Short mmCIF file of C-alpha atoms in Angstrom, two decimals:
data_model
loop_
_atom_site.label_atom_id
_atom_site.label_comp_id
_atom_site.label_asym_id
_atom_site.label_seq_id
_atom_site.Cartn_x
_atom_site.Cartn_y
_atom_site.Cartn_z
CA SER A 905 -42.44 182.81 -70.32
CA THR A 906 -44.60 179.73 -69.73
CA LEU A 907 -47.17 180.95 -72.20
CA ASP A 908 -44.69 181.56 -75.05
CA PRO A 909 -44.42 177.91 -76.29
CA ILE A 910 -48.18 177.48 -76.16
CA LEU A 911 -48.68 180.72 -78.08
CA GLY A 912 -46.08 179.63 -80.65
CA ILE A 913 -47.72 176.24 -81.22
CA PHE A 914 -51.17 177.83 -81.47
CA THR A 915 -49.92 180.42 -83.96
CA GLY A 916 -48.25 177.76 -86.10
CA VAL A 917 -51.31 175.52 -86.17
CA LEU A 918 -53.56 178.46 -87.01
CA ALA A 919 -51.23 179.62 -89.80
CA TYR A 920 -51.12 176.12 -91.32
CA TYR A 921 -54.91 175.81 -91.10
CA LEU A 922 -55.34 179.15 -92.86
CA TYR A 923 -52.78 178.12 -95.51
CA GLU A 924 -54.65 174.91 -96.32
CA THR A 925 -58.15 176.43 -96.31
CA ASN A 926 -57.51 179.72 -98.11
CA PRO A 927 -58.80 179.32 -101.70
CA ARG A 928 -55.92 181.37 -103.14
CA THR A 929 -53.09 179.47 -101.46
CA ALA A 930 -54.64 176.07 -100.83
CA PRO A 931 -52.63 173.14 -102.21
CA ILE A 932 -54.32 170.59 -104.46
CA ALA A 933 -56.19 167.78 -102.71
CA GLU A 934 -53.36 165.26 -103.23
CA GLU A 935 -50.88 167.54 -101.45
CA LYS A 936 -52.91 168.37 -98.37
CA LEU A 937 -51.65 167.10 -95.05
CA ASP A 938 -54.45 164.60 -94.41
CA SER A 939 -54.03 162.85 -97.77
CA LEU A 940 -50.24 162.77 -97.35
CA VAL A 941 -50.61 161.21 -93.90
CA ARG A 942 -53.06 158.61 -95.27
CA TRP A 943 -50.59 157.77 -98.06
CA LYS A 944 -47.73 157.37 -95.59
CA ILE A 945 -49.80 155.14 -93.28
CA GLU A 946 -50.91 153.00 -96.23
CA LYS A 947 -47.28 152.68 -97.36
CA TYR A 948 -46.22 151.68 -93.84
CA ASN A 949 -49.03 149.10 -93.53
CA THR A 950 -48.09 147.57 -96.89
CA SER A 951 -44.44 147.25 -95.97
CA ARG A 952 -45.36 145.88 -92.53
CA ALA A 953 -47.65 143.23 -94.06
CA LYS A 954 -44.89 142.24 -96.47
CA ARG A 955 -42.36 142.02 -93.65
CA ASP A 956 -44.76 139.97 -91.51
CA SER A 957 -45.49 137.53 -94.32
CA MET A 958 -41.76 137.07 -94.92
CA ALA A 959 -41.20 136.48 -91.21
CA ALA A 960 -44.04 133.95 -91.10
CA SER A 961 -42.56 131.99 -93.99
CA ALA A 962 -39.13 132.14 -92.35
CA ASP A 963 -40.64 130.81 -89.10
CA GLY A 964 -42.17 127.94 -91.05
CA ASP A 965 -38.81 127.11 -92.61
CA TRP A 966 -37.12 127.26 -89.21
CA SER A 967 -39.66 124.91 -87.62
CA LYS A 968 -39.23 122.50 -90.53
CA LEU A 969 -35.46 122.49 -89.98
CA LEU A 970 -35.92 121.91 -86.26
CA SER A 971 -38.25 118.95 -86.84
CA GLU A 972 -35.77 117.43 -89.33
CA ALA A 973 -32.96 117.84 -86.80
CA LYS A 974 -35.01 116.16 -84.08
CA GLU A 975 -35.70 113.18 -86.36
CA LYS A 976 -31.99 112.53 -86.81
#
């Protein structure tokens, strides 16, 4: 019973490997798992950089407001 989950995971990984490497059933290069993961990571990094740049500009605006308030 302890070996069943390990056997299931191994069987699934082996089946997916055979699916992607078999010339008759292999998906095109753009639809393989590694290229899809690279695309998703690139998309995440782009959105993260955009979010960080927006946060940095907001921090600059906030510090400007604080310095104006201190002057008064």
